[in-house]
Amino acid sequence: MEENSVSLEEIGARAKRASREMNRLGVTAKNHGLEAVAEALLSHQDKILQANKEDVTAAKEKGIKESLIDRLCLTKERISSMAEGLRQIIALEDPVGEVLSMKTTPLGMQIGQKRVPLGVIGIIYESRPNVTADAFGLCFKTGNAVILRGGRDAIHSNYAIVEIIREALLRCKLPVDSIQLLTDTSHETAEKFMRLNRYVDVLIPRGGAGLIRTVVEKSTVPVIETGTGNCHVYVDETADVAMAADIIENAKTQRLGVCNACESLVIHSKIAERALPVICDRLAAHSVEIRGDERARAFWSGMTEATEEDFATEYLDAIISVKIADSIEEAIEHINTYNTGHSESIVTSDYHHAMQFLNEIDAAAVYVNASTRFTDGFEFGFGAEIGISTQKLHARGPMGLLALTTTKYIILGNGQIRK
Amino acid sequence: MEENSVSLEEIGARAKRASREMNRLGVTAKNHGLEAVAEALLSHQDKILQANKEDVTAAKEKGIKESLIDRLCLTKERISSMAEGLRQIIALEDPVGEVLSMKTTPLGMQIGQKRVPLGVIGIIYESRPNVTADAFGLCFKTGNAVILRGGRDAIHSNYAIVEIIREALLRCKLPVDSIQLLTDTSHETAEKFMRLNRYVDVLIPRGGAGLIRTVVEKSTVPVIETGTGNCHVYVDETADVAMAADIIENAKTQRLGVCNACESLVIHSKIAERALPVICDRLAAHSVEIRGDERARAFWSGMTEATEEDFATEYLDAIISVKIADSIEEAIEHINTYNTGHSESIVTSDYHHAMQFLNEIDAAAVYVNASTRFTDGFEFGFGAEIGISTQKLHARGPMGLLALTTTKYIILGNGQIRK
């Protein structure tokens, strides 16, 4: 890997210039660039695999745990998926440039809101090198320049991928600085990057709760918080028990380490005796450890004790907490206290309770009688996803291309002045 | 003034609880509360005026400058305007609760985005006590709880206004903690307030550039940056000189201390000799000091020298800077370098240049042949304004009621699980 000695300031300035050029590109040029990049990733896969091998070897030497090495590891199949992901992005409609409607003001000016790129997007992520190509694809399609700060462990892989992308863009005469990688992966540089307000319009952290907390804490650039999901399923008094068991099994076990997995079960006291044994047997068959409050433990013998901390924990593992509630109000209060604003579901046959849950739960996605696992840009039909926003500003829930754009007012006059 | 010894943590918790109650209110109840508050402000105006007198006396003793005392000072007319402002908000449509469309997914779930309140909004502002009632009105109408942190100089006025509002809400059995004032106006408490992520969903600073910089710098709560406007008018080669003079006179002098006033003039070199004397004479008639670059100074003798710093300054005063550009590209580059993302205008008769300026200028509002002074929630037809966002996330440009809301996905299923 060559040393990149360009200063952070210069990287920012280059990104800003590239974003101005990107803003002038039409969708045909952008799609042409994406296709060239997809082809280049496939034709240079040996280079990527070789760089990745360096990262994987180093990670093994450092004794990094197996699940993280799996995330880090690239294969021919994974590189094909990266290229395929870019081609899917080509097929999506470009939201940039749309003016939804122009209205005429009393003085005869026409005024409308035009959809435009955000400008320069900073992405801070952890070990998965496929994020490098995914994030580039989404930012490029929406006319943004991106500055990537990946994890230290993936630096060789990321560098190889970014160089291949830049070379492909250069061949197409498209702005190469629309993608730049911070090769200095020190915490000091990361912190400076989070304060590069002059050049960076928005920061999107992608990774675990610790990474996201650090970015929120240190950043002066506006941040879109993503990902942390302490998701609940509430089994109401009138729930269909078989449906509840299906939904909970799916939400907890279909994939353990994901943000939309169910981490906590809340169950109405009047149905607990009937429903808990069915649900717990189902979860136990998947080797899920069940931690319950005192009342819950009375209904199923294999349950261990749930503490206050359990209710606040996103396990991302084969563990679930259980709480008994005496009313839907108590359930909603519990969920609104411990949730992280991601995805929450009620299983009920009661119309009023369904409406109450939908209205009163404070989260990005609120479900009635369905699994929380559906909170996902692809499942929601966006065709792509840059992350799942758990904050309320700008974008909430799965973020597709639209979340990478903003608007500006355009006003067409013929000499109007304000009286 | 009574001492409010409630901790910041408790204020946050009360606001969060109140926001949950607010979320359950319909528009009739909210409008009823706003009307009761409008009446209470009018019937208790003596109490407000008396409290305000204390603030004004203290400010005079401290030797605060006249223009700030004018902002601080309340009169019967200004209190009537506050009440009138609330009644205008009653007349506006409530955006909360709308579901734009529900789509059916391949598995048969219905999914839609529902417009909901943000939750708890923090507003940090300076000396104008009328902001207290305005901000409350907009937040209350959109179902949000608000925590206000006003300037020290207005503390008695703000306290009186907030108490009258809370008493009126109490009489209507509406959530009194939907408005709370931080009576501890220390910087230390302000900084803690900016990090109250557990309870506060968004912070909106309203005031000068220094206040906004501090909030962006110190806050971990998501911020909507408002207000700073280093706005330009660019006079293109083909501009109608009379129109340019009218627009610049209006944008610069119609009101000096506002964020959408023109602070800088960029003029094409080919029209400078013809246009600058006309424009400068017009500005000089309003006693505007004109600071130009070397080439500009050759065209009008009364011009003083503009430095790099001048181009970067939002004067909010009877001063304007002038720069000569040899092309529209140079003008756009100059504006994109020095502007603050607020409002920019081109005066031109050239269609292609008009389009280029609209597309390439990076700002919340971009004008062709009109005054920058129109960037305003009322002028844009929103009927109200909480501030003008100069950032790209969430809201850009004048913010009406819609900017105080977010969305959540609601998903109606009948047992769907993810395969």
Coordinates of C-alpha atoms in Angstrom, one line a residue, chain A:
Chain A
M1 CA 0.0 0.0 0.0
E2 CA 1.3 3.4 -1.0
E3 CA 1.4 6.1 1.7
N4 CA -1.2 8.8 1.2
S5 CA 0.4 11.9 2.6
V6 CA -2.4 14.3 1.7
S7 CA -3.7 16.4 4.6
L8 CA -7.2 16.0 5.9
E9 CA -7.8 19.7 4.9
E10 CA -6.8 18.9 1.4
I11 CA -8.9 15.7 1.3
G12 CA -11.9 17.9 2.4
A13 CA -11.2 20.5 -0.3
R14 CA -10.8 17.9 -3.0
A15 CA -14.1 16.3 -1.9
K16 CA -15.9 19.6 -2.0
R17 CA -14.5 20.3 -5.5
A18 CA -15.5 16.9 -6.7
S19 CA -19.0 17.3 -5.2
R20 CA -19.4 20.5 -7.3
E21 CA -18.5 18.5 -10.4
M22 CA -20.8 15.6 -9.4
N23 CA -23.6 18.1 -9.0
R24 CA -23.3 18.9 -12.7
L25 CA -23.5 15.2 -13.9
G26 CA -26.6 13.7 -15.3
V27 CA -27.8 10.3 -14.5
T28 CA -26.4 8.8 -17.7
A29 CA -22.9 9.8 -16.8
K30 CA -23.3 8.5 -13.2
N31 CA -24.7 5.2 -14.3
H32 CA -21.9 4.8 -16.9
G33 CA -19.4 5.4 -14.0
L34 CA -21.1 2.8 -11.8
E35 CA -21.0 0.2 -14.5
A36 CA -17.3 0.9 -15.2
V37 CA -16.6 0.5 -11.5
A38 CA -18.6 -2.8 -11.3
E39 CA -16.6 -4.2 -14.2
A40 CA -13.3 -3.0 -12.7
L41 CA -14.0 -4.7 -9.4
L42 CA -14.7 -7.9 -11.2
S43 CA -11.7 -7.7 -13.4
H44 CA -9.3 -6.7 -10.6
Q45 CA -10.7 -9.2 -8.0
D46 CA -7.3 -10.8 -7.6
K47 CA -5.8 -7.6 -6.5
I48 CA -8.6 -7.1 -4.0
L49 CA -8.3 -10.7 -2.7
Q50 CA -4.5 -10.4 -2.3
A51 CA -4.9 -7.1 -0.3
N52 CA -7.7 -8.8 1.8
K53 CA -5.4 -11.7 2.5
E54 CA -2.9 -9.3 4.1
D55 CA -5.7 -7.9 6.3
V56 CA -7.0 -11.3 7.3
T57 CA -3.5 -12.6 8.1
A58 CA -2.8 -9.6 10.2
A59 CA -6.1 -9.9 12.0
K60 CA -5.5 -13.6 12.8
E61 CA -2.1 -12.7 14.1
K62 CA -3.7 -10.1 16.4
G63 CA -6.0 -12.8 17.6
I64 CA -9.2 -11.1 16.5
K65 CA -12.3 -13.2 17.1
E66 CA -13.7 -15.5 14.4
S67 CA -17.0 -13.6 13.7
L68 CA -15.0 -10.4 13.0
I69 CA -12.6 -12.2 10.7
D70 CA -15.6 -13.5 8.8
R71 CA -16.9 -10.0 8.3
L72 CA -13.5 -8.9 7.2
C73 CA -12.9 -11.8 4.8
L74 CA -13.6 -11.3 1.0
T75 CA -14.2 -14.0 -1.5
K76 CA -14.9 -14.1 -5.2
E77 CA -18.6 -14.4 -4.3
R78 CA -18.5 -11.4 -2.1
I79 CA -16.7 -9.3 -4.7
S80 CA -19.4 -10.4 -7.2
S81 CA -22.0 -9.3 -4.8
M82 CA -20.3 -5.9 -4.5
A83 CA -20.4 -5.5 -8.3
E84 CA -24.0 -6.8 -8.4
G85 CA -24.9 -4.2 -5.7
L86 CA -23.6 -1.4 -7.9
R87 CA -25.7 -2.7 -10.9
Q88 CA -28.8 -2.7 -8.7
I89 CA -28.1 0.9 -7.9
I90 CA -27.8 1.7 -11.6
A91 CA -31.3 0.3 -12.0
L92 CA -32.7 2.7 -9.4
E93 CA -34.3 6.0 -10.2
D94 CA -32.1 9.0 -9.5
P95 CA -33.9 11.3 -7.2
V96 CA -31.7 14.3 -7.9
G97 CA -33.0 17.2 -9.9
E98 CA -36.7 16.7 -9.3
V99 CA -38.7 19.8 -8.6
L100 CA -42.0 18.6 -7.1
S101 CA -44.0 21.7 -8.0
M102 CA -43.4 25.4 -8.7
K103 CA -45.9 27.8 -7.1
T104 CA -46.5 31.4 -8.0
T105 CA -46.3 33.9 -5.2
P106 CA -48.6 36.9 -5.0
L107 CA -45.8 39.1 -6.5
G108 CA -45.5 36.7 -9.5
M109 CA -42.3 34.9 -8.6
Q110 CA -42.2 31.2 -9.2
I111 CA -40.9 29.2 -6.2
G112 CA -40.2 25.5 -5.9
Q113 CA -38.0 23.0 -4.0
K114 CA -35.4 21.2 -6.1
R115 CA -33.9 17.9 -4.9
V116 CA -30.1 18.2 -4.8
P117 CA -27.1 16.1 -3.5
L118 CA -26.1 16.7 0.1
G119 CA -22.5 17.5 -1.1
V120 CA -19.8 15.7 0.8
I121 CA -20.7 12.7 2.9
G122 CA -18.4 11.2 5.5
I123 CA -18.8 7.5 6.3
I124 CA -17.1 6.0 9.3
Y125 CA -17.4 2.2 9.5
E126 CA -15.8 -0.9 11.0
S127 CA -14.4 -4.0 9.5
R128 CA -16.6 -5.0 6.6
P129 CA -14.8 -3.9 3.3
N130 CA -17.9 -4.4 1.2
V131 CA -19.3 -1.2 2.8
T132 CA -16.6 0.6 0.8
A133 CA -18.2 -0.2 -2.6
D134 CA -21.8 -0.1 -1.3
A135 CA -21.4 3.4 0.2
F136 CA -19.6 4.7 -2.8
G137 CA -22.4 3.4 -5.1
L138 CA -25.2 5.1 -3.2
C139 CA -23.3 8.4 -2.8
F140 CA -22.2 8.5 -6.4
K141 CA -25.7 7.8 -7.7
T142 CA -27.0 10.7 -5.8
G143 CA -24.2 13.1 -6.9
N144 CA -22.3 13.2 -3.6
A145 CA -18.6 13.0 -3.0
V146 CA -17.8 10.5 -0.2
I147 CA -14.9 10.4 2.2
L148 CA -14.5 6.9 3.8
R149 CA -12.9 6.1 7.1
G150 CA -13.0 2.4 7.4
G151 CA -11.6 0.2 10.2
R152 CA -7.9 -0.3 10.7
D153 CA -8.2 -4.0 10.2
A154 CA -9.5 -3.6 6.6
I155 CA -7.2 -0.9 5.5
H156 CA -5.4 -2.9 2.7
S157 CA -8.7 -4.3 1.3
N158 CA -10.3 -0.8 1.4
Y159 CA -7.3 0.8 -0.2
A160 CA -7.3 -1.7 -3.0
I161 CA -11.1 -1.3 -3.6
V162 CA -10.9 2.5 -3.6
E163 CA -7.9 2.6 -5.9
I164 CA -9.7 0.3 -8.4
I165 CA -12.8 2.6 -8.2
R166 CA -10.7 5.7 -8.7
E167 CA -8.9 4.3 -11.7
A168 CA -12.2 3.3 -13.3
L169 CA -13.6 6.8 -12.7
L170 CA -10.4 8.3 -14.2
R171 CA -10.8 6.2 -17.3
C172 CA -14.4 7.5 -17.7
K173 CA -13.2 11.1 -17.1
L174 CA -15.5 11.3 -14.0
P175 CA -14.4 13.1 -10.8
V176 CA -11.9 10.7 -9.1
D177 CA -12.1 12.6 -5.8
S178 CA -15.8 11.6 -5.5
I179 CA -14.3 8.8 -3.5
Q180 CA -11.4 9.2 -1.1
L181 CA -10.2 7.0 1.7
L182 CA -8.6 8.1 4.9
T183 CA -5.5 6.0 5.0
D184 CA -4.4 7.4 8.3
T185 CA -6.6 5.4 10.6
S186 CA -5.5 7.0 13.9
H187 CA -8.1 8.1 16.4
E188 CA -6.7 11.6 16.2
T189 CA -7.4 11.9 12.5
A190 CA -10.8 10.4 12.9
E191 CA -11.6 13.0 15.5
K192 CA -10.4 15.8 13.2
F193 CA -12.5 14.3 10.4
M194 CA -15.6 14.6 12.7
R195 CA -15.0 18.3 13.0
L196 CA -14.4 19.1 9.3
N197 CA -17.5 21.2 9.1
R198 CA -16.0 23.4 6.4
Y199 CA -16.1 20.5 3.9
V200 CA -18.2 17.7 5.2
D201 CA -22.0 18.1 5.1
V202 CA -23.0 15.0 7.0
L203 CA -21.4 12.1 8.8
I204 CA -22.9 8.6 8.8
P205 CA -21.4 6.1 11.2
R206 CA -22.0 2.5 10.4
G207 CA -21.1 0.0 13.0
G208 CA -21.6 -1.0 16.6
A209 CA -23.1 1.1 19.5
G210 CA -19.6 2.2 20.7
L211 CA -18.6 3.6 17.3
I212 CA -21.9 5.4 17.0
R213 CA -21.7 6.9 20.5
T214 CA -18.2 8.2 19.8
V215 CA -19.3 9.9 16.6
V216 CA -22.3 11.5 18.2
E217 CA -20.1 12.6 21.1
K218 CA -17.2 14.0 19.2
S219 CA -18.7 15.3 15.9
T220 CA -19.6 18.8 15.1
V221 CA -20.6 17.8 11.6
P222 CA -24.3 16.9 11.5
V223 CA -24.6 13.2 12.1
I224 CA -27.2 10.6 11.1
E225 CA -27.3 8.1 13.9
T226 CA -27.8 4.6 12.6
G227 CA -28.3 1.1 13.7
T228 CA -28.6 0.4 17.4
G229 CA -31.7 -1.7 17.9
N230 CA -33.1 -2.8 21.3
C231 CA -36.2 -4.0 19.6
H232 CA -39.3 -5.4 21.5
V233 CA -42.2 -7.7 20.6
Y234 CA -45.2 -7.1 22.9
V235 CA -47.7 -10.0 23.2
D236 CA -51.0 -8.4 24.1
E237 CA -53.8 -10.1 26.1
T238 CA -55.7 -11.0 23.0
A239 CA -52.8 -12.2 20.9
D240 CA -53.0 -15.3 18.8
V241 CA -50.5 -17.4 20.6
A242 CA -49.3 -19.4 17.6
M243 CA -48.8 -16.1 15.6
A244 CA -46.9 -14.6 18.6
A245 CA -44.6 -17.6 18.7
D246 CA -44.0 -17.5 15.0
I247 CA -43.2 -13.8 15.1
I248 CA -41.0 -14.0 18.1
E249 CA -39.1 -17.0 16.8
N250 CA -38.5 -15.2 13.5
A251 CA -37.6 -11.8 15.1
K252 CA -35.2 -13.4 17.6
T253 CA -33.6 -16.2 15.7
Q254 CA -33.8 -15.7 11.9
R255 CA -30.5 -13.7 12.2
L256 CA -29.0 -13.0 15.6
G257 CA -26.5 -10.2 15.1
V258 CA -28.6 -7.7 13.3
C259 CA -30.1 -4.4 14.5
N260 CA -33.7 -5.3 13.7
A261 CA -33.6 -8.6 15.7
C262 CA -35.9 -8.8 18.8
E263 CA -34.0 -8.4 22.0
S264 CA -36.8 -8.2 24.5
L265 CA -40.3 -9.7 24.9
V266 CA -43.1 -7.9 26.8
I267 CA -46.1 -10.1 27.6
H268 CA -49.5 -9.3 29.1
S269 CA -50.0 -11.0 32.5
K270 CA -53.3 -12.4 31.4
I271 CA -51.8 -14.4 28.6
A272 CA -48.4 -15.2 30.1
E273 CA -49.4 -18.5 31.5
R274 CA -50.8 -19.7 28.2
A275 CA -48.3 -18.1 25.8
L276 CA -44.9 -18.1 27.6
P277 CA -44.4 -21.9 27.6
V278 CA -45.1 -22.1 23.9
I279 CA -42.9 -19.1 23.1
C280 CA -40.0 -20.2 25.4
D281 CA -40.0 -23.8 24.1
R282 CA -39.8 -22.4 20.6
L283 CA -36.8 -20.2 21.5
A284 CA -35.1 -22.9 23.5
A285 CA -35.1 -25.1 20.5
H286 CA -32.8 -22.5 18.9
S287 CA -30.7 -22.5 22.1
V288 CA -31.8 -19.0 23.0
E289 CA -31.1 -18.1 26.7
I290 CA -34.2 -16.5 28.2
R291 CA -33.9 -14.0 31.1
G292 CA -37.1 -13.0 32.8
D293 CA -38.4 -10.8 35.6
E294 CA -39.7 -12.6 38.7
R295 CA -43.2 -13.1 37.4
A296 CA -42.1 -14.4 34.1
R297 CA -39.8 -17.0 35.7
A298 CA -42.8 -18.6 37.3
F299 CA -44.2 -19.6 33.9
W300 CA -41.1 -21.4 32.5
S301 CA -38.6 -23.2 34.5
G302 CA -35.5 -22.7 32.3
M303 CA -35.6 -18.9 32.6
T304 CA -32.7 -17.1 34.3
E305 CA -33.0 -13.7 36.0
A306 CA -33.3 -10.5 34.0
T307 CA -31.8 -7.4 35.6
E308 CA -32.5 -3.7 34.8
E309 CA -29.4 -3.9 32.6
D310 CA -30.8 -6.8 30.6
F311 CA -33.8 -4.6 29.6
A312 CA -31.4 -1.9 28.3
T313 CA -29.2 -4.3 26.4
E314 CA -29.0 -5.0 22.6
Y315 CA -27.6 -8.5 22.9
L316 CA -27.0 -9.2 19.2
D317 CA -26.8 -12.8 20.4
A318 CA -28.9 -15.8 21.4
I319 CA -30.3 -14.2 24.5
I320 CA -33.7 -12.5 25.1
S321 CA -35.2 -10.7 28.1
V322 CA -38.8 -11.1 29.2
K323 CA -41.0 -8.7 31.1
I324 CA -44.6 -9.1 32.3
A325 CA -46.9 -6.1 32.0
D326 CA -50.4 -5.7 33.5
S327 CA -51.7 -3.4 30.8
I328 CA -50.9 -2.1 27.3
E329 CA -50.0 1.2 29.0
E330 CA -47.4 -0.5 31.1
A331 CA -46.0 -2.3 28.1
I332 CA -45.8 0.9 26.1
E333 CA -44.2 2.8 29.0
H334 CA -41.6 0.0 29.4
I335 CA -40.8 -0.1 25.6
N336 CA -40.6 3.7 25.4
T337 CA -38.2 3.7 28.4
Y338 CA -35.8 1.0 27.1
N339 CA -36.0 1.1 23.3
T340 CA -33.5 2.7 21.0
G341 CA -36.0 4.1 18.5
H342 CA -35.6 1.3 16.0
S343 CA -38.4 -1.3 15.5
E344 CA -41.2 -2.4 17.9
S345 CA -44.0 -4.9 17.3
I346 CA -47.4 -5.7 19.0
V347 CA -49.1 -9.0 18.5
T348 CA -52.8 -8.5 19.2
S349 CA -56.3 -9.1 18.0
D350 CA -57.6 -5.9 19.6
Y351 CA -58.2 -3.0 17.2
H352 CA -57.9 -0.3 19.8
H353 CA -54.7 -1.7 21.3
A354 CA -53.2 -2.0 17.8
M355 CA -54.0 1.7 17.2
Q356 CA -52.7 2.8 20.6
F357 CA -49.4 0.9 20.1
L358 CA -49.0 2.5 16.6
N359 CA -49.7 6.0 17.9
E360 CA -47.8 5.9 21.2
I361 CA -44.6 3.9 20.6
D362 CA -41.7 6.2 19.8
A363 CA -39.7 4.4 17.2
A364 CA -38.7 4.5 13.5
A365 CA -40.8 1.5 12.6
V366 CA -43.9 0.3 14.6
Y367 CA -45.5 -3.1 13.6
V368 CA -48.8 -4.7 14.3
N369 CA -48.7 -8.5 13.9
A370 CA -45.4 -8.8 12.0
S371 CA -41.8 -9.5 12.7
T372 CA -39.4 -6.6 13.4
R373 CA -36.9 -8.2 11.0
F374 CA -38.7 -6.4 8.1
T375 CA -37.1 -3.0 8.9
D376 CA -34.6 -2.9 6.0
G377 CA -34.2 -0.8 2.9
F378 CA -34.7 -3.7 0.6
E379 CA -37.8 -5.1 2.4
F380 CA -39.3 -1.6 2.4
G381 CA -38.8 -1.5 -1.4
F382 CA -36.0 1.2 -1.6
G383 CA -33.7 -1.1 -3.6
A384 CA -30.7 -0.1 -1.5
E385 CA -29.8 1.0 2.0
I386 CA -27.1 3.2 3.5
G387 CA -28.2 2.4 7.0
I388 CA -31.2 2.6 9.3
S389 CA -31.6 6.0 11.0
T390 CA -32.7 5.8 14.7
Q391 CA -32.8 9.6 15.1
K392 CA -35.7 11.9 14.2
L393 CA -34.0 14.5 12.1
H394 CA -33.7 14.3 8.3
A395 CA -34.4 10.6 7.9
R396 CA -36.0 8.0 10.2
G397 CA -35.8 4.3 9.6
P398 CA -34.2 2.6 6.6
M399 CA -32.4 5.1 4.4
G400 CA -32.3 4.7 0.6
L401 CA -31.1 7.2 -2.1
L402 CA -33.5 9.9 -1.0
A403 CA -31.8 10.2 2.5
L404 CA -28.6 11.1 0.7
T405 CA -30.2 14.2 -0.9
T406 CA -31.5 17.6 0.4
T407 CA -33.5 20.3 -1.3
K408 CA -32.9 23.9 -2.2
Y409 CA -35.5 26.6 -2.9
I410 CA -35.3 28.0 -6.4
I411 CA -37.0 31.3 -7.1
L412 CA -37.6 32.7 -10.6
G413 CA -38.4 36.4 -10.6
N414 CA -38.4 39.4 -13.0
G415 CA -37.3 42.2 -10.7
Q416 CA -39.3 41.6 -7.5
I417 CA -38.3 43.4 -4.4
R418 CA -39.8 43.2 -0.9
K419 CA -42.0 46.0 0.3

